[in-house]
XYZ file of C-alpha atoms in Angstrom:
449
model
C 35.171 10.377 5.855
C 34.106 13.196 3.525
C 33.289 12.534 -0.110
C 31.553 14.302 -2.994
C 28.863 12.787 -5.213
C 26.807 13.814 -8.202
C 23.738 12.303 -6.536
C 22.951 11.207 -3.003
C 19.861 9.005 -2.705
C 18.251 8.548 0.705
C 16.223 5.342 0.625
C 16.708 2.000 -1.144
C 13.092 1.200 -1.968
C 11.093 1.888 -5.111
C 11.340 5.661 -4.781
C 15.124 5.701 -4.682
C 16.495 2.696 -6.547
C 15.413 3.599 -10.081
C 16.913 7.093 -9.947
C 20.137 5.773 -8.381
C 20.580 3.146 -11.089
C 19.687 5.405 -14.017
C 22.038 8.176 -12.940
C 24.795 5.675 -12.194
C 24.370 4.168 -15.660
C 24.728 7.649 -17.108
C 28.180 7.955 -15.502
C 27.235 9.885 -12.392
C 28.933 9.191 -9.077
C 26.056 8.000 -6.881
C 25.693 7.253 -3.174
C 22.680 5.483 -1.674
C 21.770 5.436 2.012
C 19.413 3.434 4.201
C 19.045 3.256 7.965
C 17.342 -0.128 7.671
C 18.280 -3.241 5.666
C 18.539 -2.411 1.974
C 15.465 -3.126 -0.132
C 12.743 -0.810 1.106
C 9.314 -1.389 2.588
C 7.669 -3.241 -0.301
C 10.240 -5.989 -0.658
C 10.987 -6.445 3.036
C 8.129 -5.166 5.211
C 5.118 -4.643 2.955
C 3.679 -5.744 -0.381
C 5.771 -8.816 -1.152
C 5.861 -10.641 2.204
C 2.226 -9.716 2.831
C 1.197 -11.289 -0.469
C 2.919 -14.553 0.537
C 0.726 -14.702 3.652
C -2.347 -13.691 1.645
C -1.671 -16.591 -0.707
C -1.939 -19.074 2.172
C -5.105 -17.438 3.482
C -6.540 -17.557 -0.048
C -6.160 -21.324 -0.131
C -7.931 -21.703 3.208
C -10.713 -19.408 2.034
C -11.155 -21.412 -1.155
C -11.434 -24.670 0.783
C -13.966 -23.150 3.186
C -16.107 -21.830 0.333
C -16.159 -25.186 -1.423
C -16.991 -27.404 1.540
C -19.991 -29.496 0.577
C -19.377 -28.817 -3.103
C -16.762 -31.442 -3.796
C -14.312 -30.570 -1.031
C -14.770 -32.817 1.991
C -11.699 -32.144 4.127
C -10.202 -28.892 5.203
C -6.715 -27.719 6.057
C -5.153 -25.149 8.356
C -2.303 -22.648 8.382
C 0.854 -23.693 10.196
C 2.091 -20.218 11.090
C 5.761 -21.007 11.846
C 6.081 -22.941 8.572
C 4.371 -20.129 6.656
C 6.711 -17.540 8.172
C 9.732 -19.685 7.316
C 8.473 -19.815 3.716
C 7.920 -16.046 3.724
C 11.503 -15.482 4.850
C 12.818 -17.311 1.796
C 11.597 -14.263 -0.131
C 12.722 -11.507 2.245
C 15.974 -12.688 3.828
C 18.099 -12.674 0.644
C 16.987 -9.186 -0.383
C 19.248 -6.882 1.689
C 22.528 -8.598 0.841
C 21.513 -8.954 -2.805
C 20.629 -5.268 -3.065
C 23.903 -4.152 -1.479
C 25.883 -6.494 -3.713
C 24.075 -5.329 -6.851
C 24.532 -1.660 -6.015
C 28.218 -2.110 -5.271
C 28.807 -4.201 -8.401
C 27.269 -1.382 -10.424
C 29.603 1.122 -8.788
C 27.050 2.771 -6.491
C 28.463 3.676 -3.075
C 26.382 2.220 -0.216
C 26.013 3.697 3.271
C 24.107 2.341 6.274
C 22.717 4.757 8.855
C 20.234 7.547 9.424
C 20.778 10.459 7.027
C 20.475 14.052 8.194
C 21.223 17.397 6.574
C 24.172 19.511 7.705
C 23.458 22.250 5.155
C 21.906 22.549 1.701
C 24.376 20.134 0.100
C 25.860 18.020 2.888
C 24.411 14.840 4.388
C 25.743 13.139 7.493
C 25.508 9.356 7.880
C 27.165 8.215 11.081
C 30.713 9.554 10.908
C 30.573 10.069 7.131
C 29.833 13.445 5.531
C 28.615 13.319 1.929
C 28.385 16.334 -0.354
C 25.915 16.102 -3.187
C 25.348 18.181 -6.298
C 21.885 16.659 -6.122
C 20.011 14.866 -3.341
C 16.944 12.615 -3.644
C 14.814 12.052 -0.543
C 12.965 8.758 -0.951
C 13.017 7.099 2.436
C 9.334 6.220 2.592
C 6.859 6.359 5.438
C 6.398 5.157 8.996
C 3.370 4.603 11.252
C 1.722 7.861 12.300
C 1.824 8.565 16.057
C -1.429 7.965 17.920
C -2.683 10.430 20.564
C -3.346 7.762 23.178
C -1.671 6.525 26.331
C 0.353 3.341 26.224
C 1.576 3.444 22.618
C 4.735 1.661 23.767
C 2.605 -1.486 23.830
C 1.723 -1.284 20.129
C 2.947 -3.750 17.526
C 3.561 -2.436 14.003
C 3.035 -3.939 10.570
C 6.676 -4.865 9.999
C 6.705 -6.698 13.347
C 3.505 -8.564 12.442
C 5.268 -9.846 9.339
C 7.998 -11.332 11.554
C 5.828 -13.034 14.199
C 7.129 -16.530 14.913
C 3.840 -17.458 16.575
C 0.430 -15.978 15.811
C -1.353 -14.663 18.921
C -4.697 -16.229 19.809
C -6.421 -12.853 20.157
C -5.528 -9.658 18.302
C -6.814 -6.070 18.399
C -6.217 -3.791 15.394
C -6.452 -0.027 15.900
C -7.653 1.727 12.754
C -9.796 0.563 9.854
C -7.352 1.011 6.989
C -5.951 -1.478 4.512
C -3.193 -2.707 6.859
C -5.705 -3.695 9.532
C -8.083 -5.366 7.098
C -5.426 -7.273 5.170
C -3.714 -8.588 8.290
C -7.052 -9.282 10.005
C -8.171 -11.464 7.085
C -4.896 -13.389 7.257
C -5.002 -13.786 11.052
C -8.665 -14.798 11.162
C -8.078 -17.545 8.615
C -5.078 -18.709 10.623
C -7.322 -19.168 13.653
C -6.970 -15.957 15.660
C -9.810 -14.024 17.253
C -9.622 -10.600 15.622
C -11.058 -7.191 16.524
C -10.803 -4.013 14.390
C -11.494 -0.699 16.124
C -12.233 2.279 13.881
C -13.126 5.800 14.960
C -15.313 6.577 11.917
C -18.642 5.191 10.758
C -17.045 3.212 7.939
C -13.553 1.885 7.283
C -11.513 2.051 4.068
C -12.906 5.487 3.340
C -11.107 5.914 0.010
C -13.018 2.974 -1.501
C -16.598 2.691 -2.718
C -18.874 2.583 0.336
C -21.211 -0.104 -1.016
C -18.330 -2.439 -1.852
C -16.770 -1.779 1.535
C -20.103 -2.778 3.028
C -19.863 -6.140 1.270
C -16.319 -6.596 2.537
C -17.521 -5.854 6.057
C -20.206 -8.537 5.690
C -17.603 -11.062 4.596
C -15.271 -9.978 7.411
C -17.979 -10.599 10.006
C -18.809 -13.920 8.353
C -15.273 -15.211 8.944
C -15.337 -14.064 12.560
C -13.727 -10.594 12.460
C -15.293 -8.273 15.036
C -15.738 -4.721 13.700
C -16.162 -1.857 16.166
C -17.061 1.396 14.371
C -17.510 4.926 15.761
C -15.192 3.876 18.545
C -12.319 5.874 20.023
C -9.264 4.251 21.587
C -8.051 6.124 24.659
C -5.315 3.964 26.111
C -3.508 0.635 26.071
C -2.266 -1.026 29.235
C -0.377 -4.213 29.919
C -2.028 -6.872 32.074
C 0.251 -9.833 32.676
C 1.023 -11.309 29.274
C -1.975 -9.589 27.662
C -3.028 -6.040 26.863
C -6.185 -4.087 27.651
C -7.415 -1.592 25.064
C -9.652 1.055 26.603
C -12.003 3.104 24.451
C -15.402 4.691 24.173
C -18.410 4.166 21.927
C -21.197 6.772 21.976
C -19.826 8.060 25.262
C -19.850 4.634 26.902
C -16.589 2.996 28.023
C -15.577 -0.181 26.203
C -12.640 -2.538 26.692
C -10.925 -5.314 24.777
C -8.257 -7.756 25.877
C -5.742 -9.142 23.410
C -2.392 -10.864 23.151
C -1.273 -8.273 20.595
C -2.405 -4.738 19.713
C -1.475 -3.687 16.198
C -1.201 -0.163 14.771
C -3.264 0.078 11.593
C -4.224 3.742 11.788
C -2.241 5.315 8.977
C 1.297 6.258 8.031
C 3.289 9.462 7.584
C 6.498 10.502 5.764
C 9.610 9.339 7.603
C 11.265 12.756 7.798
C 11.152 13.756 11.451
C 14.845 13.590 12.419
C 16.476 14.454 9.088
C 17.197 18.080 10.044
C 15.432 19.307 6.914
C 15.577 22.877 8.124
C 19.392 22.790 7.979
C 19.100 21.759 4.346
C 16.553 24.493 3.602
C 14.088 21.786 2.640
C 10.510 22.810 3.294
C 7.956 20.165 4.115
C 4.240 19.858 4.748
C 2.129 17.184 6.379
C 2.206 14.935 3.302
C 5.976 15.183 2.804
C 8.660 17.327 1.178
C 7.154 20.292 -0.682
C 7.938 19.828 -4.369
C 7.142 21.493 -7.686
C 5.737 19.784 -10.792
C 9.157 18.227 -11.471
C 9.421 16.703 -7.964
C 12.076 19.270 -7.086
C 12.106 20.851 -3.642
C 10.297 24.175 -3.635
C 12.988 25.675 -1.371
C 16.290 23.909 -2.216
C 16.712 23.292 -5.967
C 19.409 20.640 -5.540
C 16.935 18.429 -3.641
C 14.221 16.187 -5.150
C 11.747 13.850 -3.443
C 9.807 10.767 -4.537
C 7.431 8.184 -3.119
C 5.858 8.492 0.308
C 8.394 11.167 1.293
C 7.060 13.638 -1.309
C 3.942 15.793 -1.012
C 2.349 14.951 -4.358
C -1.022 13.884 -5.696
C 0.289 10.341 -5.952
C -1.150 7.597 -3.764
C 1.268 5.855 -1.376
C 1.776 2.886 -3.683
C 4.902 1.082 -4.855
C 4.277 1.639 -8.594
C 3.737 5.363 -7.964
C 7.015 5.636 -6.050
C 8.815 3.818 -8.860
C 7.273 6.054 -11.518
C 8.261 9.167 -9.569
C 11.820 7.864 -9.213
C 12.044 7.489 -12.999
C 10.704 11.045 -13.392
C 13.347 12.388 -11.012
C 16.106 10.563 -12.906
C 14.907 11.997 -16.198
C 14.837 15.535 -14.797
C 18.255 15.176 -13.221
C 19.856 13.882 -16.394
C 18.101 16.107 -18.942
C 16.964 19.116 -16.939
C 13.476 19.661 -15.591
C 11.071 18.676 -18.353
C 9.002 15.759 -17.095
C 6.149 15.694 -14.590
C 4.641 12.619 -12.943
C 1.399 11.316 -14.431
C -1.237 10.447 -11.853
C -4.019 9.768 -14.329
C -4.124 6.074 -13.458
C -3.416 4.740 -9.965
C -5.016 1.324 -9.496
C -5.061 0.211 -5.886
C -6.034 -3.050 -4.204
C -6.855 -4.132 -0.663
C -5.655 -7.735 -0.490
C -8.420 -9.050 1.707
C -10.437 -12.090 0.654
C -12.329 -11.158 -1.423
C -10.115 -8.381 -2.774
C -11.260 -4.782 -3.056
C -9.937 -2.766 -6.003
C -10.353 0.723 -7.388
C -9.077 2.945 -10.189
C -10.092 6.348 -11.473
C -13.032 8.422 -10.282
C -15.818 7.494 -7.909
C -19.435 8.355 -8.726
C -19.245 11.434 -6.512
C -15.939 12.625 -7.964
C -17.172 12.184 -11.537
C -20.275 14.250 -10.866
C -18.259 16.920 -9.053
C -16.093 17.262 -12.158
C -19.196 17.882 -14.272
C -19.404 14.556 -16.082
C -22.726 13.133 -17.188
C -22.248 9.560 -16.122
C -23.692 6.109 -16.459
C -22.992 3.729 -13.571
C -22.937 0.046 -14.391
C -23.466 -1.583 -10.998
C -23.662 -5.363 -11.257
C -23.794 -8.049 -8.611
C -21.612 -10.681 -10.281
C -21.794 -13.316 -7.551
C -24.116 -15.465 -9.688
C -21.858 -15.248 -12.754
C -20.062 -18.442 -13.709
C -16.635 -16.982 -12.808
C -17.611 -16.676 -9.141
C -20.389 -19.234 -8.770
C -18.031 -22.064 -9.757
C -16.061 -21.487 -6.522
C -19.118 -20.548 -4.439
C -18.070 -16.912 -3.978
C -20.952 -14.957 -2.413
C -19.358 -11.506 -2.493
C -18.659 -10.175 -5.983
C -19.723 -6.848 -7.451
C -18.506 -4.321 -10.004
C -19.225 -0.626 -10.543
C -18.021 0.980 -13.768
C -18.329 4.759 -14.180
C -18.750 5.737 -17.851
C -18.938 9.220 -19.384
C -22.202 9.235 -21.371
C -20.949 11.792 -23.892
C -17.592 10.204 -24.755
C -18.338 6.550 -23.865
C -15.016 6.477 -21.985
C -14.417 4.820 -18.661
C -13.844 7.271 -15.803
C -13.529 4.809 -12.959
C -13.987 1.205 -11.904
C -14.545 -0.371 -8.505
C -14.635 -4.111 -7.828
C -14.882 -6.647 -5.066
C -14.156 -10.305 -5.829
C -11.383 -12.877 -5.804
C -10.416 -11.665 -9.283
C -10.546 -7.921 -8.564
C -6.768 -7.475 -8.347
C -6.238 -8.650 -11.913
C -9.391 -7.190 -13.444
C -8.648 -3.688 -12.179
C -5.593 -3.565 -14.450
C -7.759 -3.918 -17.549
C -9.817 -0.906 -16.483
C -6.624 0.999 -15.671
C -5.365 0.324 -19.199
C -8.640 1.581 -20.666
C -8.452 4.816 -18.672
C -4.769 5.374 -19.431
C -5.279 5.081 -23.186
C -8.720 6.730 -23.351
C -10.435 3.632 -24.668
C -14.200 3.759 -25.137
C -16.376 0.909 -23.929
C -17.080 0.011 -27.560
C -13.333 -0.577 -28.031
C -13.146 -2.950 -25.080
C -16.226 -4.836 -26.213
C -14.443 -5.699 -29.462
C -11.620 -7.417 -27.610
C -11.561 -11.221 -27.725
C -10.384 -12.749 -24.443
C -9.480 -16.330 -23.610
C -12.503 -18.145 -22.220
C -13.499 -18.991 -19.573
C -11.450 -16.402 -17.684
C -12.341 -13.485 -15.434
C -11.237 -11.067 -18.170
C -13.747 -12.568 -20.599
C -16.476 -11.035 -18.400
C -15.315 -7.484 -19.111
C -17.608 -6.861 -22.060
C -20.654 -7.696 -19.947
C -19.594 -5.157 -17.300
C -19.750 -2.301 -19.829
């Protein structure tokens, strides 16, 4: 079949859905394509299902912290039951998304999209011609330069495990490894994280990461830093991970070896060169309007686009709205990356927004750093939380917040207050005037400034 469209969207996640819906509502003829079940990574293989598992681990962590302080009996995670509960969130998504798109009049196509020329996309036996094309098909695990990668398990497979392995080895010290390791450890697995650098989670404050590492070791996670992985081999029903540390060979045996060493744009087999779509390592090369620098009919958003945006669901959604606006009204709107709060959903959580101390100084700011160990504050002491700290970076001349970095059970919610302050250029004196409900974590904000 051959058919013409005003807009062809490749990807049904956050980076594609908003633009598809907005242009469809404006009367455009829109097609949307996905090679996987409709819904995108966040709803099906990332943020949402992960947070369901984190919620269970959070309950176990809370019980463990309060033993001897009013809690006398513990509990445990029943993995098959937890996964069945998780699937109540994910299983309805693909059919619901397809139904909603089709009800709205958006044409849906399943299959891998590839360019035939600057305006034609092939999906299976269908050829679609688009006046405009949006590439928003996300990211995939980056290939690892080691032998035996066929034995790796990936994050989306972890989220579908019917049984949790007794012993797990995570390659890479990024947020995927840490989040899943904290879940698995609290579900009873022996967990190892192997990281080639001297500290993991490099984009977060080093001192707060150090606290998270202490907590990780406390719950039984084995951290192996400055360690290279050379190969993975199968041994019966288990796997052997071979590596080196300071030139000495090291080995680990596990029932599962999980890839947690970064992701890359999922563009490899799309025949971009046939579409005259230039790309770089971080994704499709785009201008300030998210338009391809080489093919003006093409736009890109989310993890598929080479922008300053972090690979986060809200950023992909924002970029999709920007693309829709530029398509409908002509190029006039650029994405705003001023505020990009991000959270590692370990227990405790690690959160960050804005500039680090180093970045603030590099930009010439005269700064004040409010570093406070909050573990003895009522908010955290009442649940016996040992690891809680905040760092707030304030411009001394303007009294405005430049960045905030937190570790605690409340960090995921608190970081949004700091993000709001940065977005709207609020001074610390403004925040101190705010009256919050008490006792809540937010009511501590004034004392952090």
